[in-house]
PDB file of C-alpha atoms in Angstrom:
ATOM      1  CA  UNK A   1     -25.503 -72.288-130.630  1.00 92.00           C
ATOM      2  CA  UNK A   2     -22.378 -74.744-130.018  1.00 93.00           C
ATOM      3  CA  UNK A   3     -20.616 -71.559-131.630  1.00 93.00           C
ATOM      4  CA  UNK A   4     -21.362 -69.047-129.143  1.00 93.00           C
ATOM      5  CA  UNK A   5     -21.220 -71.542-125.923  1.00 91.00           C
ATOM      6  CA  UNK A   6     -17.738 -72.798-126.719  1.00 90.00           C
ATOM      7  CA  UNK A   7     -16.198 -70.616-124.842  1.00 87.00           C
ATOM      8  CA  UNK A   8     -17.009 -71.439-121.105  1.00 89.00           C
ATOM      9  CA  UNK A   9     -17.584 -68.146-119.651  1.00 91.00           C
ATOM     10  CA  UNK A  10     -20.849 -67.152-117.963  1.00 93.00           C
ATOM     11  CA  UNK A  11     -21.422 -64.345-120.462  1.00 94.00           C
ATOM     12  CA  UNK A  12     -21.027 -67.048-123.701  1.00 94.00           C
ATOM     13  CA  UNK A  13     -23.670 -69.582-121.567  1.00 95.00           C
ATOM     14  CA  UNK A  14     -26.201 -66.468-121.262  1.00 95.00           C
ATOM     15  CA  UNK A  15     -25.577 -65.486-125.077  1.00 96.00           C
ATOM     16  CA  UNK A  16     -26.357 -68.942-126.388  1.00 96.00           C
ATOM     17  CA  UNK A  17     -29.298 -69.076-124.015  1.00 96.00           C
ATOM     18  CA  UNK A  18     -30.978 -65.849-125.125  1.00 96.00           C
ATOM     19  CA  UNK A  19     -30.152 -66.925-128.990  1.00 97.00           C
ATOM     20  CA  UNK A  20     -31.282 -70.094-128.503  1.00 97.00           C
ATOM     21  CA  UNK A  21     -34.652 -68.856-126.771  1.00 97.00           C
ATOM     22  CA  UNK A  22     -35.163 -65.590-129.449  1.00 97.00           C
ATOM     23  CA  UNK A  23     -34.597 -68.592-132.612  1.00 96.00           C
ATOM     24  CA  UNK A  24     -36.390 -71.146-130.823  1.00 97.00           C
ATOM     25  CA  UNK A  25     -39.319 -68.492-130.518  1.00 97.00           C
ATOM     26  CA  UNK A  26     -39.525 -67.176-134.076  1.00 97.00           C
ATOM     27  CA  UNK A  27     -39.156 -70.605-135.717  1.00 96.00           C
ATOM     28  CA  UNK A  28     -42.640 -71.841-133.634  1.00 97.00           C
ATOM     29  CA  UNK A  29     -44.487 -68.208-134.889  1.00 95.00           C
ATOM     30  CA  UNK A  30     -43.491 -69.593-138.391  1.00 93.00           C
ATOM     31  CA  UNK A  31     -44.852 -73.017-138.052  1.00 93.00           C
ATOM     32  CA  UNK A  32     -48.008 -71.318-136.016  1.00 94.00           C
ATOM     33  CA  UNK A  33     -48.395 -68.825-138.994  1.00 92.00           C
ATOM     34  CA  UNK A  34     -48.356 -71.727-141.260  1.00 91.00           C
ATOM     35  CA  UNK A  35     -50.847 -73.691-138.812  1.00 93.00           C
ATOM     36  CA  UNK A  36     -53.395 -70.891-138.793  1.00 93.00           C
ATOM     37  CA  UNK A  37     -53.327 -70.823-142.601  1.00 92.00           C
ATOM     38  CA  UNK A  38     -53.317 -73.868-142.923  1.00 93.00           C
ATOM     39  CA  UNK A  39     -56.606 -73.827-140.586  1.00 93.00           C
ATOM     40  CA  UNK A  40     -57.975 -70.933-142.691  1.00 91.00           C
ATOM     41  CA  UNK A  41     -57.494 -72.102-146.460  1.00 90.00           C
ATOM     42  CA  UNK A  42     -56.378 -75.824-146.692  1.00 89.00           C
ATOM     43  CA  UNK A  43     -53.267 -75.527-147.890  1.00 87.00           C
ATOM     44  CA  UNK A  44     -49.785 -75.884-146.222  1.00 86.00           C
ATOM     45  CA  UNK A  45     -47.660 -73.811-148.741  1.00 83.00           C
ATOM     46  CA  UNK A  46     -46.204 -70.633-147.207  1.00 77.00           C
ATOM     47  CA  UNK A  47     -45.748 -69.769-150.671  1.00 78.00           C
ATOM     48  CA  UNK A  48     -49.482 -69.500-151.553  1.00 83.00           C
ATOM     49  CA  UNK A  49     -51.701 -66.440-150.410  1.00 81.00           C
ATOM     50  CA  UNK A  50     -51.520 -65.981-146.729  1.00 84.00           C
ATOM     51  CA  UNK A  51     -54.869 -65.253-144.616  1.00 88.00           C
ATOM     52  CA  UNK A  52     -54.313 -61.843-143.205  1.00 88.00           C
ATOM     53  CA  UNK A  53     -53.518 -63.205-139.357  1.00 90.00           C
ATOM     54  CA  UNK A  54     -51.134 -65.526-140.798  1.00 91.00           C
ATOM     55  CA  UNK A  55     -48.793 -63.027-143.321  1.00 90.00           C
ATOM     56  CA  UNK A  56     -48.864 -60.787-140.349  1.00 92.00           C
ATOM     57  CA  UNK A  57     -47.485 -63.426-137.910  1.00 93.00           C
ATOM     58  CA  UNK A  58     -44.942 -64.457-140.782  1.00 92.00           C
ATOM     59  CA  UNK A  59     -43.281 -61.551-141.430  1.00 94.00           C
ATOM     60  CA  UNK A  60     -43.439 -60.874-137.419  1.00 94.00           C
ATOM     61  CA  UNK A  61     -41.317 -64.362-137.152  1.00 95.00           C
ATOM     62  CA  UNK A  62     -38.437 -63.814-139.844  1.00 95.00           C
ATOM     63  CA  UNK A  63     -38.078 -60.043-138.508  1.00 95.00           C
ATOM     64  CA  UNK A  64     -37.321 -61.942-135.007  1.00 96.00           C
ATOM     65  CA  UNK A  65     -35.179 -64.120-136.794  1.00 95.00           C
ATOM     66  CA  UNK A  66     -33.015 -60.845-138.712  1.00 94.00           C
ATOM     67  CA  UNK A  67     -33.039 -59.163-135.378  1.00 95.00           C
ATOM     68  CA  UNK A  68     -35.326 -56.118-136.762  1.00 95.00           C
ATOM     69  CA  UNK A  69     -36.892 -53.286-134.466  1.00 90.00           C
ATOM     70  CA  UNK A  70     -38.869 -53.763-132.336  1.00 93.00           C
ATOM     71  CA  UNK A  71     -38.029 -57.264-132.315  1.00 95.00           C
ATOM     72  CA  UNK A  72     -33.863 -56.431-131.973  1.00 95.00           C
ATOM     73  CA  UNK A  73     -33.236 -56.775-128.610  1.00 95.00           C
ATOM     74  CA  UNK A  74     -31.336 -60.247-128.273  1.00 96.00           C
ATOM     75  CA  UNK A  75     -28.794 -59.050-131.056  1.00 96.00           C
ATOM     76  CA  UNK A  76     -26.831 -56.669-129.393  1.00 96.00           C
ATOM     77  CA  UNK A  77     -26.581 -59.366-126.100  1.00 95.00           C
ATOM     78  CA  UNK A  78     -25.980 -62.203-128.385  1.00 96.00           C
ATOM     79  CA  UNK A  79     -23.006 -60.710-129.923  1.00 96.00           C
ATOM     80  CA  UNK A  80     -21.364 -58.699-126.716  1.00 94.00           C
ATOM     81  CA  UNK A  81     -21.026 -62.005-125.034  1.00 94.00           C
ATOM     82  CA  UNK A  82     -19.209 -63.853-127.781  1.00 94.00           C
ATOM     83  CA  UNK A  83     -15.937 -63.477-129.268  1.00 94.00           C
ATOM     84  CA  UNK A  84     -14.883 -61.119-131.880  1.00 94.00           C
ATOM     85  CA  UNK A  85     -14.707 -64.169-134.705  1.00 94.00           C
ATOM     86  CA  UNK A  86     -18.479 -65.466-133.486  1.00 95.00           C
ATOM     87  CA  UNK A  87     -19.938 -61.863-133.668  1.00 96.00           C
ATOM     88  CA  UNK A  88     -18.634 -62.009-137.558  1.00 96.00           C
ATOM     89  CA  UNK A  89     -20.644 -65.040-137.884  1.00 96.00           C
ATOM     90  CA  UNK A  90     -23.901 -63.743-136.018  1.00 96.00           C
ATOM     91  CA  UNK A  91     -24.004 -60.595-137.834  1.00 96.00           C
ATOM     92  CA  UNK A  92     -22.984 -62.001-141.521  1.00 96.00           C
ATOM     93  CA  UNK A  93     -23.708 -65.602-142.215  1.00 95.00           C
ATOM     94  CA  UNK A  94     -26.790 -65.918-139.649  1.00 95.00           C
ATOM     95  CA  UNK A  95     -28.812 -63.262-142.103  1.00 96.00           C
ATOM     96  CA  UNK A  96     -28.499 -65.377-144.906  1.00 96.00           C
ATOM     97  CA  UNK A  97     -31.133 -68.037-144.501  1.00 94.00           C
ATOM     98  CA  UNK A  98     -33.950 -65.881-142.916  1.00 94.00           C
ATOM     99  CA  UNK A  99     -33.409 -63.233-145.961  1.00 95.00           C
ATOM    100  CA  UNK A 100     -33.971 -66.110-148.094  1.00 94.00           C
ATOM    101  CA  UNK A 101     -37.067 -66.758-146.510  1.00 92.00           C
ATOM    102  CA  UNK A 102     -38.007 -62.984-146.625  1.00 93.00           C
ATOM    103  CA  UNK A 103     -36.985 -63.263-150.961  1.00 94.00           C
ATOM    104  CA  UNK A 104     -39.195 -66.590-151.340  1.00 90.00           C
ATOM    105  CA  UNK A 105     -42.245 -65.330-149.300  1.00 90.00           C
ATOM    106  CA  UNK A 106     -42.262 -61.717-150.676  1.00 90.00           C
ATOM    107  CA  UNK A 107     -45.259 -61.687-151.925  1.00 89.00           C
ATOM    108  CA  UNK A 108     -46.951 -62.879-148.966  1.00 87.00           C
ATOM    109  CA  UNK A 109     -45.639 -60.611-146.624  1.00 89.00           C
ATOM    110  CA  UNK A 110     -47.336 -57.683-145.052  1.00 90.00           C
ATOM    111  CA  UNK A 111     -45.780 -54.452-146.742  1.00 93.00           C
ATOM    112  CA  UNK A 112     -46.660 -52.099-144.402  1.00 93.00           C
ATOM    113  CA  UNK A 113     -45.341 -53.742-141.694  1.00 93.00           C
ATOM    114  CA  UNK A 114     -41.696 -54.528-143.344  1.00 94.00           C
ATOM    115  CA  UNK A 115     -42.247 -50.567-143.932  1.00 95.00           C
ATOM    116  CA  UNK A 116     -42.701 -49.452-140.775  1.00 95.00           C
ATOM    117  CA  UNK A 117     -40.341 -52.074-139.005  1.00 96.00           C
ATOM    118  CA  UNK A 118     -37.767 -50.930-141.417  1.00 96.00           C
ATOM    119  CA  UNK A 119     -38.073 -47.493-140.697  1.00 96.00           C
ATOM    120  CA  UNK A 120     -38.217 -48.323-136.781  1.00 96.00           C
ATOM    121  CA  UNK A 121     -35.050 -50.471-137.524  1.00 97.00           C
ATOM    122  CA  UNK A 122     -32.530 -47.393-138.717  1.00 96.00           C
ATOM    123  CA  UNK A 123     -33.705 -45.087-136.362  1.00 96.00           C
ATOM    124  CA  UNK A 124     -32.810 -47.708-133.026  1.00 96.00           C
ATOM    125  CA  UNK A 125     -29.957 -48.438-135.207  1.00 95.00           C
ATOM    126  CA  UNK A 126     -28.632 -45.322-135.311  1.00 95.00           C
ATOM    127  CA  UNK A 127     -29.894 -44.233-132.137  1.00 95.00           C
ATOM    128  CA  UNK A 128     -28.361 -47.914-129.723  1.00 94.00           C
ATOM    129  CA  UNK A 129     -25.410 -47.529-131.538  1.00 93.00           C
ATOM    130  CA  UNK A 130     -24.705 -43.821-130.268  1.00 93.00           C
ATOM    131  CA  UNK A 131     -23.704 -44.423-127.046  1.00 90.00           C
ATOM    132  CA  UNK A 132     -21.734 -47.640-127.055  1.00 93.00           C
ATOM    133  CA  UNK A 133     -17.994 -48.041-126.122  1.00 94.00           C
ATOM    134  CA  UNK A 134     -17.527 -52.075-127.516  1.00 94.00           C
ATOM    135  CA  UNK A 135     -16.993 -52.285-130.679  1.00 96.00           C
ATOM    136  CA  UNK A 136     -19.383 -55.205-130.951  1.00 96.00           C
ATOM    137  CA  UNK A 137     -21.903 -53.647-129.787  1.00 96.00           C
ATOM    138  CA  UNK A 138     -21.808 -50.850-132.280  1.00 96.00           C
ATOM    139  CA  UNK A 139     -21.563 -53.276-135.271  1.00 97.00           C
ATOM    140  CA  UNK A 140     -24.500 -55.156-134.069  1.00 97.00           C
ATOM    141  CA  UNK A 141     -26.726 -51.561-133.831  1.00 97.00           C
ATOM    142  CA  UNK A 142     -24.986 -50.751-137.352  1.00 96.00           C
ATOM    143  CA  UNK A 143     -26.228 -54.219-138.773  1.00 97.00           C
ATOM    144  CA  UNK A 144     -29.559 -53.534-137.294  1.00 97.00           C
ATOM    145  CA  UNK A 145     -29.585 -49.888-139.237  1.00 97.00           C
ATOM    146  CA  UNK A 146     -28.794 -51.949-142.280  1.00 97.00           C
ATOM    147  CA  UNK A 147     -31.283 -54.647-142.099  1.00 96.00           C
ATOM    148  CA  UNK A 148     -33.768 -51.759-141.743  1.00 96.00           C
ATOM    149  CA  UNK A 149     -32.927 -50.416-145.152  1.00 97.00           C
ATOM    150  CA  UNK A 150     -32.858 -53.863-146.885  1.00 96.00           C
ATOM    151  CA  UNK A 151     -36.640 -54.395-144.847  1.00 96.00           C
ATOM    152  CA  UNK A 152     -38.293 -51.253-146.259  1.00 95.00           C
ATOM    153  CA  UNK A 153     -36.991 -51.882-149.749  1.00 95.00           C
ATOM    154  CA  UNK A 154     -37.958 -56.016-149.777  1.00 94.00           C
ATOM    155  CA  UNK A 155     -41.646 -55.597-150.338  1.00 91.00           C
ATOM    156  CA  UNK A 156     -40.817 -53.161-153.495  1.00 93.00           C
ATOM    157  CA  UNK A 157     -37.753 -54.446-155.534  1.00 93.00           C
ATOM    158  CA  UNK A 158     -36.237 -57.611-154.492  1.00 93.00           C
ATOM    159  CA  UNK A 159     -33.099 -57.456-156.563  1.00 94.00           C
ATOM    160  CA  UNK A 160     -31.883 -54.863-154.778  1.00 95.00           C
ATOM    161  CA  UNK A 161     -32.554 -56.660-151.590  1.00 96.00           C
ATOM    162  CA  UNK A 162     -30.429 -59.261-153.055  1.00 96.00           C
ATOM    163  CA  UNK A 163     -27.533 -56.767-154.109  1.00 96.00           C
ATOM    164  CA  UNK A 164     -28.169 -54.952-150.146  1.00 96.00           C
ATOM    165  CA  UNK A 165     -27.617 -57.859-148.689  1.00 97.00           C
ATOM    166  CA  UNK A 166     -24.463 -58.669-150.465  1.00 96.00           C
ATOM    167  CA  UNK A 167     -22.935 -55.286-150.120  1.00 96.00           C
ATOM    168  CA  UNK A 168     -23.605 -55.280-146.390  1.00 97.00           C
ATOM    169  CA  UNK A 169     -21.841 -58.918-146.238  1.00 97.00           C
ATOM    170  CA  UNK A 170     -18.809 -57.572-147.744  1.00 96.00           C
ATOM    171  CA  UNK A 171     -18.365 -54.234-145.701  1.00 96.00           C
ATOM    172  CA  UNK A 172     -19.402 -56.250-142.482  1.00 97.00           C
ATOM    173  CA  UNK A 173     -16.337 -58.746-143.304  1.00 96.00           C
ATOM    174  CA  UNK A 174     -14.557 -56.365-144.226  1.00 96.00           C
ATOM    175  CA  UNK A 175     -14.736 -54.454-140.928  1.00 96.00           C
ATOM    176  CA  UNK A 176     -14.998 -57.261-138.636  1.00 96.00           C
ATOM    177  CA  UNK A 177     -11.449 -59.026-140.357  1.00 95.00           C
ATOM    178  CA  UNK A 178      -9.827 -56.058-139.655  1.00 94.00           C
ATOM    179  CA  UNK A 179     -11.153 -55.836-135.533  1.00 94.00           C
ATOM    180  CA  UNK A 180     -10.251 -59.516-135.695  1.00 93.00           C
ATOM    181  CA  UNK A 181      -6.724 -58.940-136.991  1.00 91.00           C
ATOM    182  CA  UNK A 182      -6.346 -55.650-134.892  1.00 89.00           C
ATOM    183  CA  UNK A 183      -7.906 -57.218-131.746  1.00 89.00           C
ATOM    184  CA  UNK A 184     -10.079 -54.514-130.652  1.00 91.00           C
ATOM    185  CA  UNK A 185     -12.655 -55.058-128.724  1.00 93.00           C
ATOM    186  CA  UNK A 186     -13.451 -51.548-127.651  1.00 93.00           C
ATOM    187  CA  UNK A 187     -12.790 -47.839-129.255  1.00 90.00           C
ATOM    188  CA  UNK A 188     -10.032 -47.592-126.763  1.00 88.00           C
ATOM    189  CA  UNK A 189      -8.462 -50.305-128.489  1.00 87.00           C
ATOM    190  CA  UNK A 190      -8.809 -48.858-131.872  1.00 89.00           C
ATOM    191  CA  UNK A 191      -6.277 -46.099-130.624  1.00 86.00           C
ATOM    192  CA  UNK A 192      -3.451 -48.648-131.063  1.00 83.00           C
ATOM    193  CA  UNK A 193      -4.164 -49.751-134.300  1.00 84.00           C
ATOM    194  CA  UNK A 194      -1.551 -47.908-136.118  1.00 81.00           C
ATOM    195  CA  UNK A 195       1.275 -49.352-133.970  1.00 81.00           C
ATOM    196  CA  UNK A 196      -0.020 -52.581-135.696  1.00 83.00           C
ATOM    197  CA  UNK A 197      -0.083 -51.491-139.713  1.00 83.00           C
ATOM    198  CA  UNK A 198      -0.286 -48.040-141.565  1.00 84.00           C
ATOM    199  CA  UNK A 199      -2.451 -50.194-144.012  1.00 88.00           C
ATOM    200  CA  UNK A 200      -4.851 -51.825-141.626  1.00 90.00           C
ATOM    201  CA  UNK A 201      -5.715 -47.950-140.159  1.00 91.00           C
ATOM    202  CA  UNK A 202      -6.591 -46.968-144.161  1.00 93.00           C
ATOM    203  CA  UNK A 203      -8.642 -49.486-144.408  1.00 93.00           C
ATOM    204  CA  UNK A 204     -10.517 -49.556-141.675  1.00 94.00           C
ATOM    205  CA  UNK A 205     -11.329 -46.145-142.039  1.00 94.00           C
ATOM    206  CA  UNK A 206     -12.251 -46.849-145.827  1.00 95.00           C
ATOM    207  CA  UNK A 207     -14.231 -49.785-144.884  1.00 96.00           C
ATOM    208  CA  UNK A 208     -16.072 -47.947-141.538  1.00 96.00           C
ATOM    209  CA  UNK A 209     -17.400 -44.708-143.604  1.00 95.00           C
ATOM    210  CA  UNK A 210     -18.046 -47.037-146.581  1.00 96.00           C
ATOM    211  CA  UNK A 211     -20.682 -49.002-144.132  1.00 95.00           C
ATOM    212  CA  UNK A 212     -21.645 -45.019-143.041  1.00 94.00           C
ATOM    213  CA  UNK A 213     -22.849 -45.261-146.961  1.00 93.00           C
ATOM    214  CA  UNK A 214     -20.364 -42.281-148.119  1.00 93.00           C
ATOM    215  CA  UNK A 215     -20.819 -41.771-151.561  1.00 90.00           C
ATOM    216  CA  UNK A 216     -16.999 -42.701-153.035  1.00 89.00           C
ATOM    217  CA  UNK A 217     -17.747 -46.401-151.502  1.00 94.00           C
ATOM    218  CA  UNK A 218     -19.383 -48.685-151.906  1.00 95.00           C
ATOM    219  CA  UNK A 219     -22.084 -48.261-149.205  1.00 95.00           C
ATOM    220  CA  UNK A 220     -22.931 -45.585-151.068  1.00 95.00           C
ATOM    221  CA  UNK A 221     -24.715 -48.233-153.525  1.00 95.00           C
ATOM    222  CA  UNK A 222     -27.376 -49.708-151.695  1.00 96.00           C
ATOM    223  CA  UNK A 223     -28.691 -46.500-150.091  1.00 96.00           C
ATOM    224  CA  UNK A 224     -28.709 -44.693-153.476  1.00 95.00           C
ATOM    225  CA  UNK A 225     -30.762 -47.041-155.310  1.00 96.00           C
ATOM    226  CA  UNK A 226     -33.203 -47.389-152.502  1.00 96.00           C
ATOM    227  CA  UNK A 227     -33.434 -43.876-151.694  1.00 96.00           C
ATOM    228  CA  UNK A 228     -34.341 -43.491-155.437  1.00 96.00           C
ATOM    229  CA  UNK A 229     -36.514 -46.301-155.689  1.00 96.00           C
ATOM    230  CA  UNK A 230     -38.617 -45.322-152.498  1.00 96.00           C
ATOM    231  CA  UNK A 231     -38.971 -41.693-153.706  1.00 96.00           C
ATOM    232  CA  UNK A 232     -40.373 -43.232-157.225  1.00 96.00           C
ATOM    233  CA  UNK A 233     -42.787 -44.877-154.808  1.00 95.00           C
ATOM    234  CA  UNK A 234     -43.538 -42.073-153.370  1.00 95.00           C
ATOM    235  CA  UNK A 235     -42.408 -42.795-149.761  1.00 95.00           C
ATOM    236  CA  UNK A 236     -40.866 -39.374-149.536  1.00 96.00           C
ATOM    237  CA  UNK A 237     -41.574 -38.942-145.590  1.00 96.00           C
ATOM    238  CA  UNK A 238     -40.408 -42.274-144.953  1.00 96.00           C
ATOM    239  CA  UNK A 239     -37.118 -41.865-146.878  1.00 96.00           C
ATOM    240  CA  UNK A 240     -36.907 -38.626-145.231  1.00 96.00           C
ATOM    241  CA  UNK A 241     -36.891 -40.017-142.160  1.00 96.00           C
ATOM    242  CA  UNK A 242     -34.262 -42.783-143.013  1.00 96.00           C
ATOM    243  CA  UNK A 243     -31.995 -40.474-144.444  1.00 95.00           C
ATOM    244  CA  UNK A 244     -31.599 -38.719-141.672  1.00 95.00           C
ATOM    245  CA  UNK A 245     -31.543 -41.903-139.718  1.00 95.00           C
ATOM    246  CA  UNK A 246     -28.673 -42.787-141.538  1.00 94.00           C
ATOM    247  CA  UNK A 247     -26.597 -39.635-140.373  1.00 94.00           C
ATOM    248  CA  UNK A 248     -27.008 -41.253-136.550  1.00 94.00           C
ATOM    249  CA  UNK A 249     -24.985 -44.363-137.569  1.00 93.00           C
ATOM    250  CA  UNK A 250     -22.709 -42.284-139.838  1.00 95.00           C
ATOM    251  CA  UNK A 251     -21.866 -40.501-136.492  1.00 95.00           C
ATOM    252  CA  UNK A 252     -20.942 -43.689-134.441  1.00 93.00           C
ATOM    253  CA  UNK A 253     -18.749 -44.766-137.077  1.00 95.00           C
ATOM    254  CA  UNK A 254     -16.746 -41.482-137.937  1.00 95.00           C
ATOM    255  CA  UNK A 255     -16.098 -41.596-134.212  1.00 93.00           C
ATOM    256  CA  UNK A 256     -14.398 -45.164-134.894  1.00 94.00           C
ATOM    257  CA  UNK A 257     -12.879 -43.827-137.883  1.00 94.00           C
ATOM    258  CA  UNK A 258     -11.050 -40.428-135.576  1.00 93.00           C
ATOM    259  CA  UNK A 259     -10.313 -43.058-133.268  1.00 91.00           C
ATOM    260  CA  UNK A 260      -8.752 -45.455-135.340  1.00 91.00           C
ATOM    261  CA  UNK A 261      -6.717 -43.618-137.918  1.00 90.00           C
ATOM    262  CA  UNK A 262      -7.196 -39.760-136.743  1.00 88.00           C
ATOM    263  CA  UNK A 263      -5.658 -39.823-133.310  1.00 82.00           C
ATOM    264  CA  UNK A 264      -2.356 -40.524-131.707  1.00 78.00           C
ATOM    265  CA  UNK A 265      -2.549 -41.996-128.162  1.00 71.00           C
ATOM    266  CA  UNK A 266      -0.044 -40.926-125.588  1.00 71.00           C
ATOM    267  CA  UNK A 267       1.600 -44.829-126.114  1.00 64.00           C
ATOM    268  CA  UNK A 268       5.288 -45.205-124.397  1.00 60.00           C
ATOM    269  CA  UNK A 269       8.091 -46.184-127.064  1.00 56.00           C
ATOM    270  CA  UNK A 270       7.789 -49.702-126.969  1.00 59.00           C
ATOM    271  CA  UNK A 271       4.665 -50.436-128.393  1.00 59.00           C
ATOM    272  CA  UNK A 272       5.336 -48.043-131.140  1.00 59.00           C
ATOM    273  CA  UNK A 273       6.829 -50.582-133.731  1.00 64.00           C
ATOM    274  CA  UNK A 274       4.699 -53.837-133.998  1.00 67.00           C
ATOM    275  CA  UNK A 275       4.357 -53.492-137.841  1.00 65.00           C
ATOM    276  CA  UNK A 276       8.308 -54.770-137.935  1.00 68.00           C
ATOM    277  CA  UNK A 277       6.418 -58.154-136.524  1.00 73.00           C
ATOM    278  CA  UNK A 278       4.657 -60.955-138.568  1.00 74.00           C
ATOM    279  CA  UNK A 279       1.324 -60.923-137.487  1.00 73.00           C
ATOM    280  CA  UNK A 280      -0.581 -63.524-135.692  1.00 75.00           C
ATOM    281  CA  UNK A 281      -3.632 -63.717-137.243  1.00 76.00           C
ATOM    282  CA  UNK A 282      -4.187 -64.527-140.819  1.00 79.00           C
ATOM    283  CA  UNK A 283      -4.375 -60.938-142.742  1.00 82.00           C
ATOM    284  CA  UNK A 284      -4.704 -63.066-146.486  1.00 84.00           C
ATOM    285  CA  UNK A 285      -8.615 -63.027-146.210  1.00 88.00           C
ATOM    286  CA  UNK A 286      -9.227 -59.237-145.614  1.00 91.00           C
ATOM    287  CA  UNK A 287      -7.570 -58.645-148.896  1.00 90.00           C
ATOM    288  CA  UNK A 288     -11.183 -59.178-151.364  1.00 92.00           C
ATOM    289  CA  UNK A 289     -13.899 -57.862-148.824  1.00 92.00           C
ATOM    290  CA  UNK A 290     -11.407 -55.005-148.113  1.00 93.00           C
ATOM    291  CA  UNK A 291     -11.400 -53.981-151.985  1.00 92.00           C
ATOM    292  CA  UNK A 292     -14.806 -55.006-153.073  1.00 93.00           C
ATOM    293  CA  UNK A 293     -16.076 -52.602-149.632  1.00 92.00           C
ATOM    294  CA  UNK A 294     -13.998 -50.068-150.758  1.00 92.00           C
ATOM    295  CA  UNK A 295     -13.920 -49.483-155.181  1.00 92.00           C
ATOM    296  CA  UNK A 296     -17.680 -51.191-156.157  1.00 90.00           C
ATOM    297  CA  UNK A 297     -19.628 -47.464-156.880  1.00 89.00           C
ATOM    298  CA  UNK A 298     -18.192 -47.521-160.884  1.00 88.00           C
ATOM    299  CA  UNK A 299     -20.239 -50.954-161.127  1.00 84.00           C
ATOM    300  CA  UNK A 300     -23.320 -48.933-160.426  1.00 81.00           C
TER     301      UNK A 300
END
């Protein structure tokens, strides 16, 4: 929360706010899920068998906290009114701890639910993130399209939950470094990026359809081995469904991708050659997520 306000803008104030509010929120459905179970069987342990109310109100709460559909709303506000380097945080490092919840309290949770919000998940995901011009805005409907994918496959494997959620952190810093480094904030900025660095536009585009999940890449991974482990289940509607979900956000990123590395702006001459200049920002830490976003399939 100090994060997002330190900027002191209006827009920073509101984010923080609506964060604070959406957190604040899912953290007291937790403790009241815990309460009524509590009320129900005797015992405090989340990790115990849930009363049917409770697991319900549970996974409800940590789907709040991940920012899943229908239950996504504050993400793509939170993150539009906060800088470029805060969004990175938001949409990586705040997913952590209420995964971890999600992995400890598997067996707990309501299945159909993480099912159907998962499903729900990469079809807004793909859908939001269709008509947005801010960059941040699109990665925040992308991330949303991922968490969906790591929600319907959490109830049934959790290792590759585990391996989802890494794969996603990687390609998100990935992406993020290099809108950091490139500064843009919308996909009219992305036109200049290969004034900046021939290299940067490569990998961006690498890194962009890799998140797209385009089988070369490494995003190609995760949705594989769900895709496969969902049809074993039997789920083939509901894979169905997010495969073809999955083509929406492909479509928002391959129009970041022309953008970025496909096009030439009309630019006038002087802005041509900023790759003679050092650059500002620290490029050292794109180097590993770059790679590891890009060459991970052959670990498969």
């Amino acid at each position: 929360i100090p994060i997002i306000s330190t900027m002191h803008h209006p827009r920073s104030t509101e984010a923080a706010t609506k964060y604070f509010l959406t957190q604040a929120a899912a953290s007291a459905l937790i403790l009241f899920s815990s309460m009524t179970n509590a009320w129900n069987t005797g015992s405090w342990d989340i990790t115990q068998p849930l009363t049917s109310p409770s697991h319900i109100l549970l996974t409800m709460a940590l789907a709040m906290k991940l920012g899943l559909a229908p239950l996504h709303f504050w993400l793509p506000e939170v993150i539009q009114g906060s800088t470029m380097t805060t969004a990175f945080i938001i949409t990586t490092w705040q997913k952590i701890a209420p995964m971890s919840l999600i992995f400890l309290t598997m067996n707990n949770l309501s299945t159909s639910v993480f099912l159907l919000m998962g499903l729900l998940s990469s079809l807004v995901g793909g859908w939001g993130g269709l008509n947005q011009t801010q960059t941040r805005k699109i990665m925040a409907y992308s991330s949303i399209a991922h968490l969906g994918w790591m929600a319907t496959i959490s109830s049934i494997m959790t290792n590759i939950l585990i391996m989802n959620l890494l794969i996603y952190l990687i390609m998100t810093t990935s992406v993020f470094l290099s809108l950091i480094i490139s500064k843009s904030k919308t996909i009219q900025d992305t036109t200049s990026t290969w004034t900046l660095s021939p290299t940067l536009t490569i990998i961006m585009l690498l890194s962009l359809l890799s998140l797209g999940g385009l089988p070369p890449l490494t995003g190609f991974i995760p949705k594989w081995l769900i895709m496969e482990e969902l049809i074993l289940q039997n789920f083939n509607l509901l894979i169905s469904m997010m495969a073809a979900s999955s083509l929406l956000s492909l479509y928002f990123y391959l129009r970041l991708t022309y953008t970025t590395a496909l096009t030439l702006s009309p630019n006038t001459t002087q802005t041509k050659f900023k790759w003679r200049f050092y650059p500002n920002t620290p490029t050292m830490f794109i180097t590993t997520p770059a790679t590891i976003s890009i060459f991970l399939l052959p670990m498969t």
